């Protein structure tokens, strides 16, 4: 159960934009040093994950409007993109330090869309003429 002292805006942001603790930590790392550019390789070494996972997290943050990138030949260099959600990301960074368990609980208590989609594929349905 999310902590009642966390703002509704923060809860909605986590529900809408954060799918894993790793994704949260990537976002907060980018936010902490907003002018630094990260490649997937550099990020993977920094947070001890695979290059593939790091690149996926960076691309997802870009798709959500939380990161931007520039191309340099074959490499993509990502950095934090301050935007409409900047204040709530700042609030989230502070809450993650002070209320880490509450934030992690919020992330893990979200319904998993991919599991639901997979389960829906096996749901028995009546043919249209029997409804």
Short mmCIF file of N, CA and C in Angstrom, two decimals:
data_model
loop_
_atom_site.label_atom_id
_atom_site.label_comp_id
_atom_site.label_asym_id
_atom_site.label_seq_id
_atom_site.Cartn_x
_atom_site.Cartn_y
_atom_site.Cartn_z
N UNK A 1 0.85 -1.18 0.00
CA UNK A 1 0.00 0.00 0.00
C UNK A 1 0.88 1.23 0.00
N UNK A 2 0.69 2.13 -0.95
CA UNK A 2 1.50 3.35 -1.00
C UNK A 2 1.31 4.19 0.25
N UNK A 3 2.35 4.88 0.62
CA UNK A 3 2.32 5.74 1.80
C UNK A 3 1.38 6.91 1.58
N UNK A 4 0.51 7.20 2.57
CA UNK A 4 -0.45 8.30 2.39
C UNK A 4 0.21 9.68 2.34
N UNK A 5 1.45 9.80 2.81
CA UNK A 5 2.09 11.12 2.80
C UNK A 5 2.80 11.43 1.48
N UNK A 6 2.74 10.54 0.52
CA UNK A 6 3.27 10.83 -0.81
C UNK A 6 2.19 11.53 -1.62
N UNK A 7 2.57 12.53 -2.39
CA UNK A 7 1.58 13.31 -3.12
C UNK A 7 0.87 12.46 -4.18
N UNK A 8 -0.35 12.86 -4.48
CA UNK A 8 -1.11 12.17 -5.53
C UNK A 8 -0.39 12.30 -6.87
N UNK A 9 0.22 13.45 -7.11
CA UNK A 9 0.95 13.66 -8.36
C UNK A 9 2.11 12.66 -8.48
N UNK A 10 2.82 12.45 -7.38
CA UNK A 10 3.93 11.50 -7.39
C UNK A 10 3.41 10.08 -7.63
N UNK A 11 2.34 9.71 -6.95
CA UNK A 11 1.76 8.37 -7.12
C UNK A 11 1.31 8.15 -8.56
N UNK A 12 0.69 9.15 -9.14
CA UNK A 12 0.23 9.04 -10.54
C UNK A 12 1.42 8.94 -11.49
N UNK A 13 2.46 9.70 -11.23
CA UNK A 13 3.65 9.64 -12.08
C UNK A 13 4.28 8.26 -12.04
N UNK A 14 4.44 7.70 -10.84
CA UNK A 14 5.02 6.36 -10.72
C UNK A 14 4.15 5.34 -11.44
N UNK A 15 2.85 5.44 -11.24
CA UNK A 15 1.93 4.51 -11.89
C UNK A 15 2.01 4.61 -13.41
N UNK A 16 2.14 5.81 -13.92
CA UNK A 16 2.12 6.06 -15.36
C UNK A 16 3.49 5.84 -16.02
N UNK A 17 4.57 6.14 -15.31
CA UNK A 17 5.87 6.26 -15.98
C UNK A 17 6.97 5.32 -15.51
N UNK A 18 6.80 4.66 -14.38
CA UNK A 18 7.88 3.84 -13.83
C UNK A 18 7.43 2.38 -13.79
N UNK A 19 8.17 1.53 -14.50
CA UNK A 19 7.80 0.12 -14.57
C UNK A 19 8.69 -0.80 -13.76
N UNK A 20 9.83 -0.30 -13.29
CA UNK A 20 10.74 -1.15 -12.51
C UNK A 20 11.65 -0.27 -11.66
N UNK A 21 12.25 -0.89 -10.66
CA UNK A 21 13.20 -0.17 -9.82
C UNK A 21 14.42 0.22 -10.66
N UNK A 22 14.83 -0.66 -11.56
CA UNK A 22 15.97 -0.33 -12.42
C UNK A 22 15.67 0.91 -13.27
N UNK A 23 14.48 0.99 -13.83
CA UNK A 23 14.10 2.15 -14.63
C UNK A 23 14.11 3.42 -13.77
N UNK A 24 13.60 3.31 -12.55
CA UNK A 24 13.62 4.44 -11.62
C UNK A 24 15.05 4.89 -11.35
N UNK A 25 15.93 3.93 -11.09
CA UNK A 25 17.31 4.29 -10.78
C UNK A 25 18.03 4.91 -11.97
N UNK A 26 17.70 4.47 -13.18
CA UNK A 26 18.26 5.11 -14.38
C UNK A 26 17.77 6.55 -14.48
N UNK A 27 16.47 6.75 -14.30
CA UNK A 27 15.91 8.10 -14.35
C UNK A 27 16.58 9.01 -13.32
N UNK A 28 16.73 8.53 -12.10
CA UNK A 28 17.31 9.36 -11.04
C UNK A 28 18.79 9.62 -11.28
N UNK A 29 19.48 8.67 -11.88
CA UNK A 29 20.89 8.89 -12.24
C UNK A 29 21.00 9.98 -13.30
N UNK A 30 20.16 9.92 -14.31
CA UNK A 30 20.16 10.95 -15.35
C UNK A 30 19.81 12.31 -14.75
N UNK A 31 18.83 12.34 -13.86
CA UNK A 31 18.38 13.59 -13.23
C UNK A 31 19.48 14.20 -12.36
N UNK A 32 20.17 13.33 -11.61
CA UNK A 32 21.19 13.79 -10.66
C UNK A 32 22.30 14.58 -11.37
N UNK A 33 22.68 14.15 -12.56
CA UNK A 33 23.72 14.84 -13.32
C UNK A 33 23.15 15.13 -14.71
N UNK A 34 22.22 16.08 -14.76
CA UNK A 34 21.39 16.31 -15.94
C UNK A 34 22.17 16.73 -17.18
N UNK A 35 23.35 17.26 -17.03
CA UNK A 35 24.13 17.69 -18.19
C UNK A 35 25.00 16.58 -18.76
N UNK A 36 25.19 15.52 -18.00
CA UNK A 36 26.03 14.41 -18.47
C UNK A 36 25.27 13.57 -19.49
N UNK A 37 25.98 13.15 -20.52
CA UNK A 37 25.41 12.24 -21.51
C UNK A 37 25.89 10.82 -21.20
N UNK A 38 24.97 9.88 -21.37
CA UNK A 38 25.25 8.48 -21.07
C UNK A 38 25.04 7.62 -22.31
N UNK A 39 26.00 6.76 -22.59
CA UNK A 39 25.77 5.71 -23.58
C UNK A 39 25.23 4.51 -22.83
N UNK A 40 24.65 3.57 -23.55
CA UNK A 40 24.15 2.35 -22.90
C UNK A 40 25.29 1.60 -22.22
N UNK A 41 26.48 1.57 -22.85
CA UNK A 41 27.62 0.88 -22.24
C UNK A 41 28.02 1.52 -20.92
N UNK A 42 28.14 2.84 -20.90
CA UNK A 42 28.54 3.54 -19.68
C UNK A 42 27.50 3.35 -18.58
N UNK A 43 26.23 3.45 -18.95
CA UNK A 43 25.17 3.26 -17.97
C UNK A 43 25.16 1.83 -17.43
N UNK A 44 25.37 0.86 -18.30
CA UNK A 44 25.35 -0.54 -17.85
C UNK A 44 26.46 -0.79 -16.84
N UNK A 45 27.61 -0.19 -17.04
CA UNK A 45 28.70 -0.34 -16.06
C UNK A 45 28.36 0.37 -14.75
N UNK A 46 27.75 1.53 -14.85
CA UNK A 46 27.43 2.33 -13.66
C UNK A 46 26.42 1.64 -12.75
N UNK A 47 25.40 1.01 -13.34
CA UNK A 47 24.35 0.41 -12.52
C UNK A 47 24.40 -1.12 -12.51
N UNK A 48 25.45 -1.69 -13.06
CA UNK A 48 25.66 -3.15 -13.06
C UNK A 48 24.50 -3.90 -13.69
N UNK A 49 24.23 -3.58 -14.93
CA UNK A 49 23.20 -4.29 -15.69
C UNK A 49 23.76 -4.55 -17.09
N UNK A 50 23.01 -5.26 -17.88
CA UNK A 50 23.48 -5.53 -19.24
C UNK A 50 23.34 -4.29 -20.12
N UNK A 51 24.12 -4.23 -21.16
CA UNK A 51 24.03 -3.13 -22.11
C UNK A 51 22.64 -3.09 -22.73
N UNK A 52 22.12 -4.26 -23.04
CA UNK A 52 20.79 -4.37 -23.64
C UNK A 52 19.71 -3.79 -22.72
N UNK A 53 19.79 -4.14 -21.42
CA UNK A 53 18.81 -3.62 -20.45
C UNK A 53 18.96 -2.11 -20.31
N UNK A 54 20.20 -1.63 -20.24
CA UNK A 54 20.44 -0.19 -20.10
C UNK A 54 19.87 0.56 -21.30
N UNK A 55 20.12 0.05 -22.49
CA UNK A 55 19.61 0.71 -23.69
C UNK A 55 18.09 0.72 -23.70
N UNK A 56 17.48 -0.38 -23.29
CA UNK A 56 16.02 -0.44 -23.22
C UNK A 56 15.45 0.58 -22.25
N UNK A 57 16.09 0.73 -21.10
CA UNK A 57 15.62 1.72 -20.11
C UNK A 57 15.76 3.13 -20.65
N UNK A 58 16.88 3.42 -21.29
CA UNK A 58 17.10 4.75 -21.85
C UNK A 58 16.10 5.06 -22.96
N UNK A 59 15.86 4.11 -23.83
CA UNK A 59 14.89 4.33 -24.91
C UNK A 59 13.48 4.51 -24.37
N UNK A 60 13.15 3.76 -23.32
CA UNK A 60 11.83 3.91 -22.71
C UNK A 60 11.67 5.29 -22.08
N UNK A 61 12.70 5.76 -21.38
CA UNK A 61 12.63 7.10 -20.79
C UNK A 61 12.51 8.16 -21.88
N UNK A 62 13.18 7.95 -23.00
CA UNK A 62 13.04 8.89 -24.11
C UNK A 62 11.61 8.88 -24.64
N UNK A 63 11.04 7.70 -24.80
CA UNK A 63 9.67 7.60 -25.30
C UNK A 63 8.67 8.28 -24.36
N UNK A 64 8.99 8.32 -23.08
CA UNK A 64 8.12 8.94 -22.09
C UNK A 64 8.40 10.44 -21.92
N UNK A 65 9.35 10.96 -22.69
CA UNK A 65 9.67 12.38 -22.62
C UNK A 65 10.54 12.76 -21.44
N UNK A 66 11.23 11.79 -20.85
CA UNK A 66 12.06 12.04 -19.68
C UNK A 66 13.55 12.07 -20.00
N UNK A 67 13.90 11.71 -21.22
CA UNK A 67 15.29 11.73 -21.66
C UNK A 67 15.32 12.14 -23.13
N UNK A 68 16.47 12.62 -23.53
CA UNK A 68 16.69 12.96 -24.93
C UNK A 68 18.02 12.33 -25.34
N UNK A 69 18.29 12.29 -26.62
CA UNK A 69 19.56 11.75 -27.06
C UNK A 69 20.06 12.46 -28.30
N UNK A 70 21.34 12.27 -28.54
CA UNK A 70 21.94 12.71 -29.79
C UNK A 70 22.72 11.52 -30.34
N UNK A 71 22.78 11.47 -31.66
CA UNK A 71 23.51 10.39 -32.32
C UNK A 71 24.93 10.84 -32.62
N UNK A 72 25.84 9.92 -32.42
CA UNK A 72 27.25 10.14 -32.73
C UNK A 72 27.74 8.89 -33.45
N UNK A 73 27.56 8.86 -34.75
CA UNK A 73 27.88 7.65 -35.51
C UNK A 73 26.93 6.54 -35.10
N UNK A 74 27.48 5.46 -34.58
CA UNK A 74 26.68 4.31 -34.14
C UNK A 74 26.19 4.46 -32.70
N UNK A 75 26.71 5.43 -31.97
CA UNK A 75 26.37 5.57 -30.55
C UNK A 75 25.25 6.57 -30.33
N UNK A 76 24.43 6.26 -29.34
CA UNK A 76 23.41 7.20 -28.86
C UNK A 76 23.87 7.70 -27.50
N UNK A 77 23.83 9.01 -27.31
CA UNK A 77 24.21 9.63 -26.04
C UNK A 77 22.95 10.22 -25.43
N UNK A 78 22.55 9.69 -24.28
CA UNK A 78 21.31 10.10 -23.62
C UNK A 78 21.61 11.03 -22.46
N UNK A 79 20.65 11.91 -22.18
CA UNK A 79 20.71 12.74 -20.97
C UNK A 79 19.28 13.04 -20.52
N UNK A 80 19.17 13.49 -19.29
CA UNK A 80 17.87 13.84 -18.71
C UNK A 80 17.25 15.00 -19.48
N UNK A 81 15.94 14.94 -19.65
CA UNK A 81 15.20 16.02 -20.31
C UNK A 81 14.24 16.63 -19.31
N UNK A 82 14.59 17.81 -18.80
CA UNK A 82 13.70 18.51 -17.88
C UNK A 82 12.49 18.97 -18.67
N UNK A 83 11.33 18.66 -18.16
CA UNK A 83 10.10 19.04 -18.86
C UNK A 83 8.97 19.21 -17.88
N UNK A 84 7.78 18.91 -18.31
CA UNK A 84 6.58 19.11 -17.49
C UNK A 84 6.62 18.29 -16.21
N UNK A 85 7.32 17.15 -16.23
CA UNK A 85 7.37 16.28 -15.05
C UNK A 85 8.59 16.54 -14.17
N UNK A 86 9.34 17.58 -14.44
CA UNK A 86 10.58 17.82 -13.70
C UNK A 86 10.36 17.96 -12.20
N UNK A 87 9.34 18.68 -11.80
CA UNK A 87 9.08 18.87 -10.36
C UNK A 87 8.74 17.55 -9.68
N UNK A 88 7.95 16.72 -10.33
CA UNK A 88 7.59 15.44 -9.71
C UNK A 88 8.78 14.48 -9.71
N UNK A 89 9.66 14.57 -10.70
CA UNK A 89 10.87 13.75 -10.69
C UNK A 89 11.77 14.18 -9.53
N UNK A 90 11.85 15.47 -9.27
CA UNK A 90 12.61 15.97 -8.12
C UNK A 90 12.00 15.46 -6.82
N UNK A 91 10.68 15.51 -6.73
CA UNK A 91 9.98 14.98 -5.55
C UNK A 91 10.24 13.48 -5.40
N UNK A 92 10.20 12.77 -6.51
CA UNK A 92 10.44 11.32 -6.49
C UNK A 92 11.85 11.00 -6.03
N UNK A 93 12.83 11.77 -6.46
CA UNK A 93 14.21 11.56 -6.03
C UNK A 93 14.33 11.69 -4.52
N UNK A 94 13.70 12.71 -3.96
CA UNK A 94 13.74 12.90 -2.50
C UNK A 94 12.98 11.78 -1.79
N UNK A 95 11.83 11.42 -2.31
CA UNK A 95 11.03 10.35 -1.69
C UNK A 95 11.76 9.02 -1.73
N UNK A 96 12.51 8.77 -2.80
CA UNK A 96 13.24 7.50 -2.92
C UNK A 96 14.35 7.41 -1.88
N UNK A 97 14.92 8.54 -1.50
CA UNK A 97 15.92 8.56 -0.43
C UNK A 97 15.25 8.36 0.93
N UNK A 98 14.15 9.07 1.16
CA UNK A 98 13.50 9.08 2.47
C UNK A 98 12.51 7.93 2.67
N UNK A 99 11.86 7.48 1.62
CA UNK A 99 10.79 6.48 1.72
C UNK A 99 10.97 5.38 0.68
N UNK A 100 12.18 4.88 0.57
CA UNK A 100 12.53 3.90 -0.47
C UNK A 100 11.55 2.74 -0.51
N UNK A 101 11.22 2.19 0.64
CA UNK A 101 10.32 1.03 0.67
C UNK A 101 8.95 1.38 0.12
N UNK A 102 8.45 2.55 0.43
CA UNK A 102 7.14 2.96 -0.09
C UNK A 102 7.16 3.09 -1.61
N UNK A 103 8.23 3.65 -2.14
CA UNK A 103 8.34 3.82 -3.59
C UNK A 103 8.45 2.46 -4.27
N UNK A 104 9.29 1.59 -3.75
CA UNK A 104 9.45 0.25 -4.33
C UNK A 104 8.13 -0.52 -4.26
N UNK A 105 7.42 -0.41 -3.16
CA UNK A 105 6.12 -1.07 -3.03
C UNK A 105 5.15 -0.56 -4.08
N UNK A 106 5.14 0.74 -4.32
CA UNK A 106 4.27 1.29 -5.37
C UNK A 106 4.59 0.69 -6.73
N UNK A 107 5.87 0.56 -7.03
CA UNK A 107 6.27 0.02 -8.33
C UNK A 107 5.83 -1.43 -8.47
N UNK A 108 6.07 -2.23 -7.44
CA UNK A 108 5.75 -3.65 -7.52
C UNK A 108 4.28 -3.96 -7.35
N UNK A 109 3.50 -3.02 -6.84
CA UNK A 109 2.07 -3.28 -6.66
C UNK A 109 1.25 -2.87 -7.88
N UNK A 110 1.91 -2.28 -8.88
CA UNK A 110 1.20 -1.91 -10.11
C UNK A 110 0.81 -3.17 -10.87
N UNK A 111 -0.35 -3.15 -11.51
CA UNK A 111 -0.69 -4.28 -12.37
C UNK A 111 0.31 -4.36 -13.52
N UNK A 112 0.68 -5.57 -13.86
CA UNK A 112 1.63 -5.77 -14.95
C UNK A 112 0.85 -5.97 -16.24
N UNK A 113 0.90 -4.99 -17.14
CA UNK A 113 0.15 -5.04 -18.39
C UNK A 113 0.51 -6.23 -19.25
N UNK A 114 1.79 -6.60 -19.30
CA UNK A 114 2.18 -7.71 -20.17
C UNK A 114 1.63 -9.03 -19.65
N UNK A 115 1.57 -9.20 -18.33
CA UNK A 115 0.99 -10.42 -17.77
C UNK A 115 -0.50 -10.45 -18.06
N UNK A 116 -1.17 -9.31 -17.91
CA UNK A 116 -2.60 -9.25 -18.20
C UNK A 116 -2.89 -9.54 -19.66
N UNK A 117 -2.08 -9.01 -20.55
CA UNK A 117 -2.28 -9.27 -21.98
C UNK A 117 -2.07 -10.73 -22.29
N UNK A 118 -1.07 -11.34 -21.68
CA UNK A 118 -0.81 -12.76 -21.89
C UNK A 118 -1.98 -13.59 -21.37
N UNK A 119 -2.48 -13.25 -20.18
CA UNK A 119 -3.61 -13.99 -19.61
C UNK A 119 -4.86 -13.82 -20.47
N UNK A 120 -5.07 -12.62 -20.99
CA UNK A 120 -6.24 -12.38 -21.85
C UNK A 120 -6.23 -13.24 -23.10
N UNK A 121 -5.06 -13.59 -23.57
CA UNK A 121 -4.96 -14.42 -24.77
C UNK A 121 -5.57 -15.80 -24.55
N UNK A 122 -5.63 -16.24 -23.29
CA UNK A 122 -6.15 -17.56 -22.98
C UNK A 122 -7.57 -17.53 -22.42
N UNK A 123 -8.13 -16.35 -22.31
CA UNK A 123 -9.48 -16.22 -21.79
C UNK A 123 -10.47 -16.81 -22.80
N UNK A 124 -11.38 -17.64 -22.30
CA UNK A 124 -12.39 -18.24 -23.16
C UNK A 124 -13.45 -17.21 -23.49
N UNK A 125 -13.79 -17.13 -24.75
CA UNK A 125 -14.79 -16.16 -25.18
C UNK A 125 -15.85 -16.87 -26.01
N UNK A 126 -17.06 -16.39 -25.87
CA UNK A 126 -18.14 -16.93 -26.69
C UNK A 126 -18.01 -16.39 -28.10
N UNK A 127 -18.38 -17.20 -29.07
CA UNK A 127 -18.44 -16.67 -30.43
C UNK A 127 -19.43 -15.52 -30.48
N UNK A 128 -19.25 -14.55 -31.37
CA UNK A 128 -20.11 -13.35 -31.43
C UNK A 128 -21.60 -13.66 -31.50
N UNK A 129 -21.98 -14.73 -32.19
CA UNK A 129 -23.41 -15.02 -32.34
C UNK A 129 -24.05 -15.54 -31.05
N UNK A 130 -23.26 -15.93 -30.03
CA UNK A 130 -23.81 -16.47 -28.79
C UNK A 130 -23.89 -15.43 -27.68
N UNK A 131 -23.56 -14.22 -27.93
CA UNK A 131 -23.57 -13.19 -26.87
C UNK A 131 -24.94 -12.73 -26.53
#
